[in-house]
Short mmCIF file of C-alpha atoms in Angstrom, two decimals:
data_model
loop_
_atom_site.label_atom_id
_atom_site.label_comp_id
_atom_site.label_asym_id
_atom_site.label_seq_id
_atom_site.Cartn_x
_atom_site.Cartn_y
_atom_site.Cartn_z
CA UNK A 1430 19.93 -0.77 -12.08
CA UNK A 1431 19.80 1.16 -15.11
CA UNK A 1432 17.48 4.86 -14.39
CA UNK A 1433 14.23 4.71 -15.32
CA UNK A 1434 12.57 7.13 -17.47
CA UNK A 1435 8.87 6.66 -17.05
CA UNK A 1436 7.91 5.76 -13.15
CA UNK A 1437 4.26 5.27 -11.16
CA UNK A 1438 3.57 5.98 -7.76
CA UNK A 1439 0.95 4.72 -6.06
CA UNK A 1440 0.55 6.30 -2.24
CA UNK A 1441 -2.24 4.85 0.41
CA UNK A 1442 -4.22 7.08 2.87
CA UNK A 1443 -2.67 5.52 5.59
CA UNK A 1444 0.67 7.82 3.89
CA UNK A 1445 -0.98 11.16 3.49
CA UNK A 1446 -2.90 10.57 6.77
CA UNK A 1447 -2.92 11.83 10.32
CA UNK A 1448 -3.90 9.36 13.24
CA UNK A 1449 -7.20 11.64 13.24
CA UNK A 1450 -7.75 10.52 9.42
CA UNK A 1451 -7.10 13.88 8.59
CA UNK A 1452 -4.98 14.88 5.12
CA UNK A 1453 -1.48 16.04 6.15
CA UNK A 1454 -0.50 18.55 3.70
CA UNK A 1455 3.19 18.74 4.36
CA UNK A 1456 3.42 14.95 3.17
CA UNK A 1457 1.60 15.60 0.18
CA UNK A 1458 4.50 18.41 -0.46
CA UNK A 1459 7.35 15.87 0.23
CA UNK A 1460 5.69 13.90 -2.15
CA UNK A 1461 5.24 16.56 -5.27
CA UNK A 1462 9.24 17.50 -4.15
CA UNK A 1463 10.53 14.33 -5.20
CA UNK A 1464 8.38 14.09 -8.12
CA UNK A 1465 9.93 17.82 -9.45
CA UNK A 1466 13.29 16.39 -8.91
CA UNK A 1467 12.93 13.29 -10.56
CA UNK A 1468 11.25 15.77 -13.31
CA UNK A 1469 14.38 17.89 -13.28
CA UNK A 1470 16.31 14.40 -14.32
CA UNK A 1471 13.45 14.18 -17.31
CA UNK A 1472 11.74 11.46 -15.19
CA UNK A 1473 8.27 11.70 -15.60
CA UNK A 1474 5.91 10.44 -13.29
CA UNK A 1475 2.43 8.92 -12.75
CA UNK A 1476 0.43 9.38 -9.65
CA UNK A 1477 -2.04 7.21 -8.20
CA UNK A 1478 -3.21 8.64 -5.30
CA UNK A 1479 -6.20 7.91 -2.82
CA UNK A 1480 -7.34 10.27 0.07
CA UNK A 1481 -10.72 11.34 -1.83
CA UNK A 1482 -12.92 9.58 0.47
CA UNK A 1483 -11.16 10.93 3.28
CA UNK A 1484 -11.33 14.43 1.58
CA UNK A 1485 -14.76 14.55 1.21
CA UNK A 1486 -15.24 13.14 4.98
CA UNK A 1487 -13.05 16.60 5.62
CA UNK A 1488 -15.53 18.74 3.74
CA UNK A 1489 -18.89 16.86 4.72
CA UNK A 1490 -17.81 16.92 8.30
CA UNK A 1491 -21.00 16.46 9.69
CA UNK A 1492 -21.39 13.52 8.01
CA UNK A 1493 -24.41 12.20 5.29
CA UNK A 1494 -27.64 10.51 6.24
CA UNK A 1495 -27.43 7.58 3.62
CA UNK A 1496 -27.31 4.41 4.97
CA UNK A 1497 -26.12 2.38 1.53
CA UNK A 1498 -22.27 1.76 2.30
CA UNK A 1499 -21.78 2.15 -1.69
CA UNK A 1500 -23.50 5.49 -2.18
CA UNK A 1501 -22.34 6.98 0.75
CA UNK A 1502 -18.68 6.73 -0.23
CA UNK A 1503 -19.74 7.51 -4.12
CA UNK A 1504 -20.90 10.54 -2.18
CA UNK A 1505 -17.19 11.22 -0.29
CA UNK A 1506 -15.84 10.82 -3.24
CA UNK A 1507 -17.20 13.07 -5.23
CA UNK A 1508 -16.84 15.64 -3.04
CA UNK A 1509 -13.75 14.86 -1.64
CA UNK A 1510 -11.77 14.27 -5.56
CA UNK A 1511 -11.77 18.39 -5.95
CA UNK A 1512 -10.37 19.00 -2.47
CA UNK A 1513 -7.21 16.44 -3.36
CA UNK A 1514 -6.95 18.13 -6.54
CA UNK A 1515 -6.80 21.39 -4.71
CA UNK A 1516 -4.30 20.69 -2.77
CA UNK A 1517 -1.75 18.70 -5.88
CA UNK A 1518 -2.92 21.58 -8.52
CA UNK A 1519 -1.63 24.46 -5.42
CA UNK A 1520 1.57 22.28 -4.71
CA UNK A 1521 2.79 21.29 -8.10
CA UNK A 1522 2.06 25.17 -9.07
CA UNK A 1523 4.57 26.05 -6.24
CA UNK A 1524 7.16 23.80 -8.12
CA UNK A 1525 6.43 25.46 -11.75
CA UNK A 1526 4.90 22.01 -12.61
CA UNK A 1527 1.10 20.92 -13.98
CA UNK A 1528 -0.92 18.33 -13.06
CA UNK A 1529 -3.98 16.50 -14.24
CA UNK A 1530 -6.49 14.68 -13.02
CA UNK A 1531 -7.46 11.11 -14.56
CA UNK A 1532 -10.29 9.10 -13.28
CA UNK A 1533 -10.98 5.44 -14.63
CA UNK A 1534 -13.29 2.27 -13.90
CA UNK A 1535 -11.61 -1.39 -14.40
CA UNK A 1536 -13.18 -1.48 -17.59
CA UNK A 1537 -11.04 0.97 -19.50
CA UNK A 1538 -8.37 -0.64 -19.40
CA UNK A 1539 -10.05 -3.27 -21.35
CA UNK A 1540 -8.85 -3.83 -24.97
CA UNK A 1541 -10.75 -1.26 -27.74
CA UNK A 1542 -11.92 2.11 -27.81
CA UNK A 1543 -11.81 2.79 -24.18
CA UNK A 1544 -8.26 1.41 -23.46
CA UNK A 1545 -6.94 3.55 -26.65
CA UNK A 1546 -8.45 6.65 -25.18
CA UNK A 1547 -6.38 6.13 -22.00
CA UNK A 1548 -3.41 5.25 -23.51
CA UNK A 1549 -3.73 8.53 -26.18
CA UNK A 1550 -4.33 10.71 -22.60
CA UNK A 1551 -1.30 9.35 -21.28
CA UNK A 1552 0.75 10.16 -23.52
CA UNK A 1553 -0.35 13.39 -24.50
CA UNK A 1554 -0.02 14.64 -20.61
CA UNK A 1555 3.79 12.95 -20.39
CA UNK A 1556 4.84 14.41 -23.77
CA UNK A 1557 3.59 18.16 -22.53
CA UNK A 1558 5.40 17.43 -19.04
CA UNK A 1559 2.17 17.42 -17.07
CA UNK A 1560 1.78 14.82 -14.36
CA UNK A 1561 -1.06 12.34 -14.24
CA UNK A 1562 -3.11 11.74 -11.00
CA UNK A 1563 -5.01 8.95 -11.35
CA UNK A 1564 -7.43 7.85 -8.91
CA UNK A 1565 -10.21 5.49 -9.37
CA UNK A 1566 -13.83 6.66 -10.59
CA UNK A 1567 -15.18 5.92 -7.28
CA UNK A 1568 -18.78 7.84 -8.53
CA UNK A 1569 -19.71 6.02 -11.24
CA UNK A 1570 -17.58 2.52 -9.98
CA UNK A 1571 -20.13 -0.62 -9.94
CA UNK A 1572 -18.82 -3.60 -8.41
CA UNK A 1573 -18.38 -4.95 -11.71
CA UNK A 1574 -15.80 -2.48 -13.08
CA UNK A 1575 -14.46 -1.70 -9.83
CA UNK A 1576 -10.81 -2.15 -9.07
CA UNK A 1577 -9.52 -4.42 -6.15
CA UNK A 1578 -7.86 -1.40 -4.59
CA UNK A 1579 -5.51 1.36 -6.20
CA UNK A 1580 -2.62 -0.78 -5.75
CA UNK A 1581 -4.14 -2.63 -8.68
CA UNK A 1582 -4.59 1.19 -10.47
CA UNK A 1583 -0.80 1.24 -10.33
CA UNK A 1584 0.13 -1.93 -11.90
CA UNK A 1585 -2.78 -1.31 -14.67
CA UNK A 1586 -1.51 2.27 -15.36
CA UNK A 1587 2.34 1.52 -15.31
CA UNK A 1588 1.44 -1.70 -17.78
CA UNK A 1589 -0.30 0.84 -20.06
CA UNK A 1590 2.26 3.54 -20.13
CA UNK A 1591 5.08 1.04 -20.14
CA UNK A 1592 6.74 1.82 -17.02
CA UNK A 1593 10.27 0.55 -15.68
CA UNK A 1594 9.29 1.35 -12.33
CA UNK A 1595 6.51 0.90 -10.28
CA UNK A 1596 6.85 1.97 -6.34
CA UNK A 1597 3.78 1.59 -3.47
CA UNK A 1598 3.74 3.54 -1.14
CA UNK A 1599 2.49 2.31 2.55
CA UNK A 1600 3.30 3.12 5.91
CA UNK A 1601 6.03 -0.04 6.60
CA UNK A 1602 8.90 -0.49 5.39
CA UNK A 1603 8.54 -3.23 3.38
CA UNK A 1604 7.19 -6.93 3.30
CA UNK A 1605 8.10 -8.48 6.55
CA UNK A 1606 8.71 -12.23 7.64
CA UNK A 1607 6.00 -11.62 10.23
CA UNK A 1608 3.62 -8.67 11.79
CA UNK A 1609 6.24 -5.63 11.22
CA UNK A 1610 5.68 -4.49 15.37
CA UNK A 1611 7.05 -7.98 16.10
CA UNK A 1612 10.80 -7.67 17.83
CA UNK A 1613 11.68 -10.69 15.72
CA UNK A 1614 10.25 -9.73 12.41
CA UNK A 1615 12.84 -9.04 9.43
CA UNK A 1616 12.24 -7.03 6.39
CA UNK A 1617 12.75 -8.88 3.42
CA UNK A 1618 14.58 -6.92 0.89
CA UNK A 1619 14.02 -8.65 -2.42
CA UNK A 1620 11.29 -11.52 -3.61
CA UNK A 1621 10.95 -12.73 -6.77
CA UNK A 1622 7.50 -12.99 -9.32
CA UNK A 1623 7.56 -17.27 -8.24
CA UNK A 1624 8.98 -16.85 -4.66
CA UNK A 1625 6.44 -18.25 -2.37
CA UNK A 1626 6.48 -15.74 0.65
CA UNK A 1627 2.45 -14.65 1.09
CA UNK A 1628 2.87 -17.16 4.40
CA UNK A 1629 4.56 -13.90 5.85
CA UNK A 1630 2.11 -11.42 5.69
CA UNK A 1631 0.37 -11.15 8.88
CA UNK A 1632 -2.48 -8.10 8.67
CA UNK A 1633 -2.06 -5.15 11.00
CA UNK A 1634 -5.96 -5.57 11.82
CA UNK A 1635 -5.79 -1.57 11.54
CA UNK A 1636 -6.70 -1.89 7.45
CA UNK A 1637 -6.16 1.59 5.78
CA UNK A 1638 -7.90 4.25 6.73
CA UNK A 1639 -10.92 3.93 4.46
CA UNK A 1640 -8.60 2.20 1.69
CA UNK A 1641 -9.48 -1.26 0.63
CA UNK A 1642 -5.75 -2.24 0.10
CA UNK A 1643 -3.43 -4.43 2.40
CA UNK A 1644 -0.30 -6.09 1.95
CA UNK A 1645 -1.24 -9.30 0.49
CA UNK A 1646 -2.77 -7.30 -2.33
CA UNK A 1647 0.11 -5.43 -2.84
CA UNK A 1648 2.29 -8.39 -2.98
CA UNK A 1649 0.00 -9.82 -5.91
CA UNK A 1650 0.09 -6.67 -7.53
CA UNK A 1651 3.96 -6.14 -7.41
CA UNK A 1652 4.81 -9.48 -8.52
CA UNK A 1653 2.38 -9.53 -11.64
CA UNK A 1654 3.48 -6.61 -12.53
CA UNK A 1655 7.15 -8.11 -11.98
CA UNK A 1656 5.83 -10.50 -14.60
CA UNK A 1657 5.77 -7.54 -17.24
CA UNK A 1658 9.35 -6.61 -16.49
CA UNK A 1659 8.47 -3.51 -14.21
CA UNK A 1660 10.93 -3.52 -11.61
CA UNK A 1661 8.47 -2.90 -8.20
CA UNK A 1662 8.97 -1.94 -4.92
CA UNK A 1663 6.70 -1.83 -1.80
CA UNK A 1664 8.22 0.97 0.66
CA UNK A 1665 7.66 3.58 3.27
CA UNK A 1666 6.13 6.54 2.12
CA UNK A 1667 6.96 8.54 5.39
CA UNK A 1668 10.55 7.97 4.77
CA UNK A 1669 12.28 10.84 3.90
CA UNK A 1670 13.36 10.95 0.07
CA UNK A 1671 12.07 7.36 -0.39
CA UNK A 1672 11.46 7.49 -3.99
CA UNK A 1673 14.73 9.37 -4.55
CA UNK A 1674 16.95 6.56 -3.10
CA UNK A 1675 14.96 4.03 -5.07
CA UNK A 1676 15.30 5.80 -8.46
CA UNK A 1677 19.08 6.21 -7.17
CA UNK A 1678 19.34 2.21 -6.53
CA UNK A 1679 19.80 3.08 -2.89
CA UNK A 1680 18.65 -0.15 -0.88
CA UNK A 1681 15.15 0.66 0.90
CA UNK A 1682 11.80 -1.43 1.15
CA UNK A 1683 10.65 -4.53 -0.62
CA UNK A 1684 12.15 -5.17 -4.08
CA UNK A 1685 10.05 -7.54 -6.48
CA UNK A 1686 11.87 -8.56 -9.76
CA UNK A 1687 10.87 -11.08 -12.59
CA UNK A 1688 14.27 -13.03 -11.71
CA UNK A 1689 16.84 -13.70 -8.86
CA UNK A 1690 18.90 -11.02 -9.87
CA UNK A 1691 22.05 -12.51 -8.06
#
């Protein structure tokens, strides 16, 4: 597998969460480690990250009297999208590295003006070596420009900036033949964009902890964006150097190529 030079990574709350929903810093520093040293091999990266709502349920701990589901996590969000950037912008400063923060609704990625302007951001933060944290607009988000889940972000934002690599981040290993607790459950190491294998995915019931993504989503994700010749993988994001030993070709999660590469 030839290196990549452009990569996105898309990590789930359930990854920079405690079992208390709480943000886990130390993960969010593993994280921003392997980033610098994929930077030090002039591989830039693109983060799509979630924890805002989470955030701003850290900040607003006594909670918010608004009963409308919608406006009450516009509400988290808002709040809570300064805290994450907080915490990247203090990190990535540690490492000698800049960051930026880029919000975005499902409809600018749409072809004209709007989809130029990202693509024109993009590429002015990669060319200055800052790194992109993208994150869904959840305060201005109507259901009608709202994304299915940041998984679908990733594969938007690694389409636009013509990625080779797109990686998920979750908290399994991969995509299993069954639930991934079961004793006789196997991790399937590669699928391909036409391999029929959603019969596997058996939902923890847990969901993520207020994410919207789940495994079946990120198997449609990873195998259209297989489609566009991004090689994608779904993996742990606990794992220690996980991104690393993917860049490196080492064997770990759920590869999804175009093609049977054998």
């Amino acid at each position: 597998m030839e290196e990549p030079k452009r990569i996105v990574i898309k990590v789930g709350t359930n990854v920079m969460t405690n079992k208390d929903n709480r943000i886990v810093n130390t993960v969010l520093r593993k994280l921003v480690d392997q980033i610098a040293t994929l930077y030090e091999r002039d591989i830039m990266s693109v983060l799509v990250s979630s924890g805002s709502v989470i955030a701003g349920k850290e900040v607003l701990s006594n909670g918010v009297d608004i009963e409308d589901k919608i406006i009450r996590r516009q509400v988290f969000s808002a709040v809570g999208q300064p805290r994450m950037m907080r915490h990247y912008y203090n990190i990535f400063q540690d490492y000698g590295m800049r960051c930026a923060q880029v919000l975005a609704t499902k409809r600018d990625f749409d072809p004209g003006k709007h989809r130029e302007n990202m693509i024109n951001c993009y590429e002015g933060l990669l060319s200055e070596g800052i790194i992109p944290i993208a994150n869904e607009d959840d305060a201005v988000s109507l259901s009608m420009s709202t994304f299915t889940d940041n998984d679908e972000l990733a594969s938007l934002v690694a389409e636009l900036i013509n990625a080779d690599m797109l990686i998920l981040l979750t908290d399994t290993e991969g995509l299993y033949t069954g639930h991934p607790d079961d004793e006789d459950s196997e991790m399937i190491k590669h699928v391909t964009a036409d391999q029929k294998v959603e019969h596997f995915i058996t939902e923890s019931g847990k969901g993520e902890a207020e994410g919207r993504g789940g495994m079946k989503s990120k198997l449609g994700v990873a195998k259209d964006a297989a489609r566009k010749n991004i090689s994608t993988f779904i993996a742990n994001g606990k794992r220690e150097n996980v991104i690393v030993d993917i860049v490196d070709g080492i064997e770990v999660g759920t590869r999804i190529t175009a093609e049977d590469e054998n």
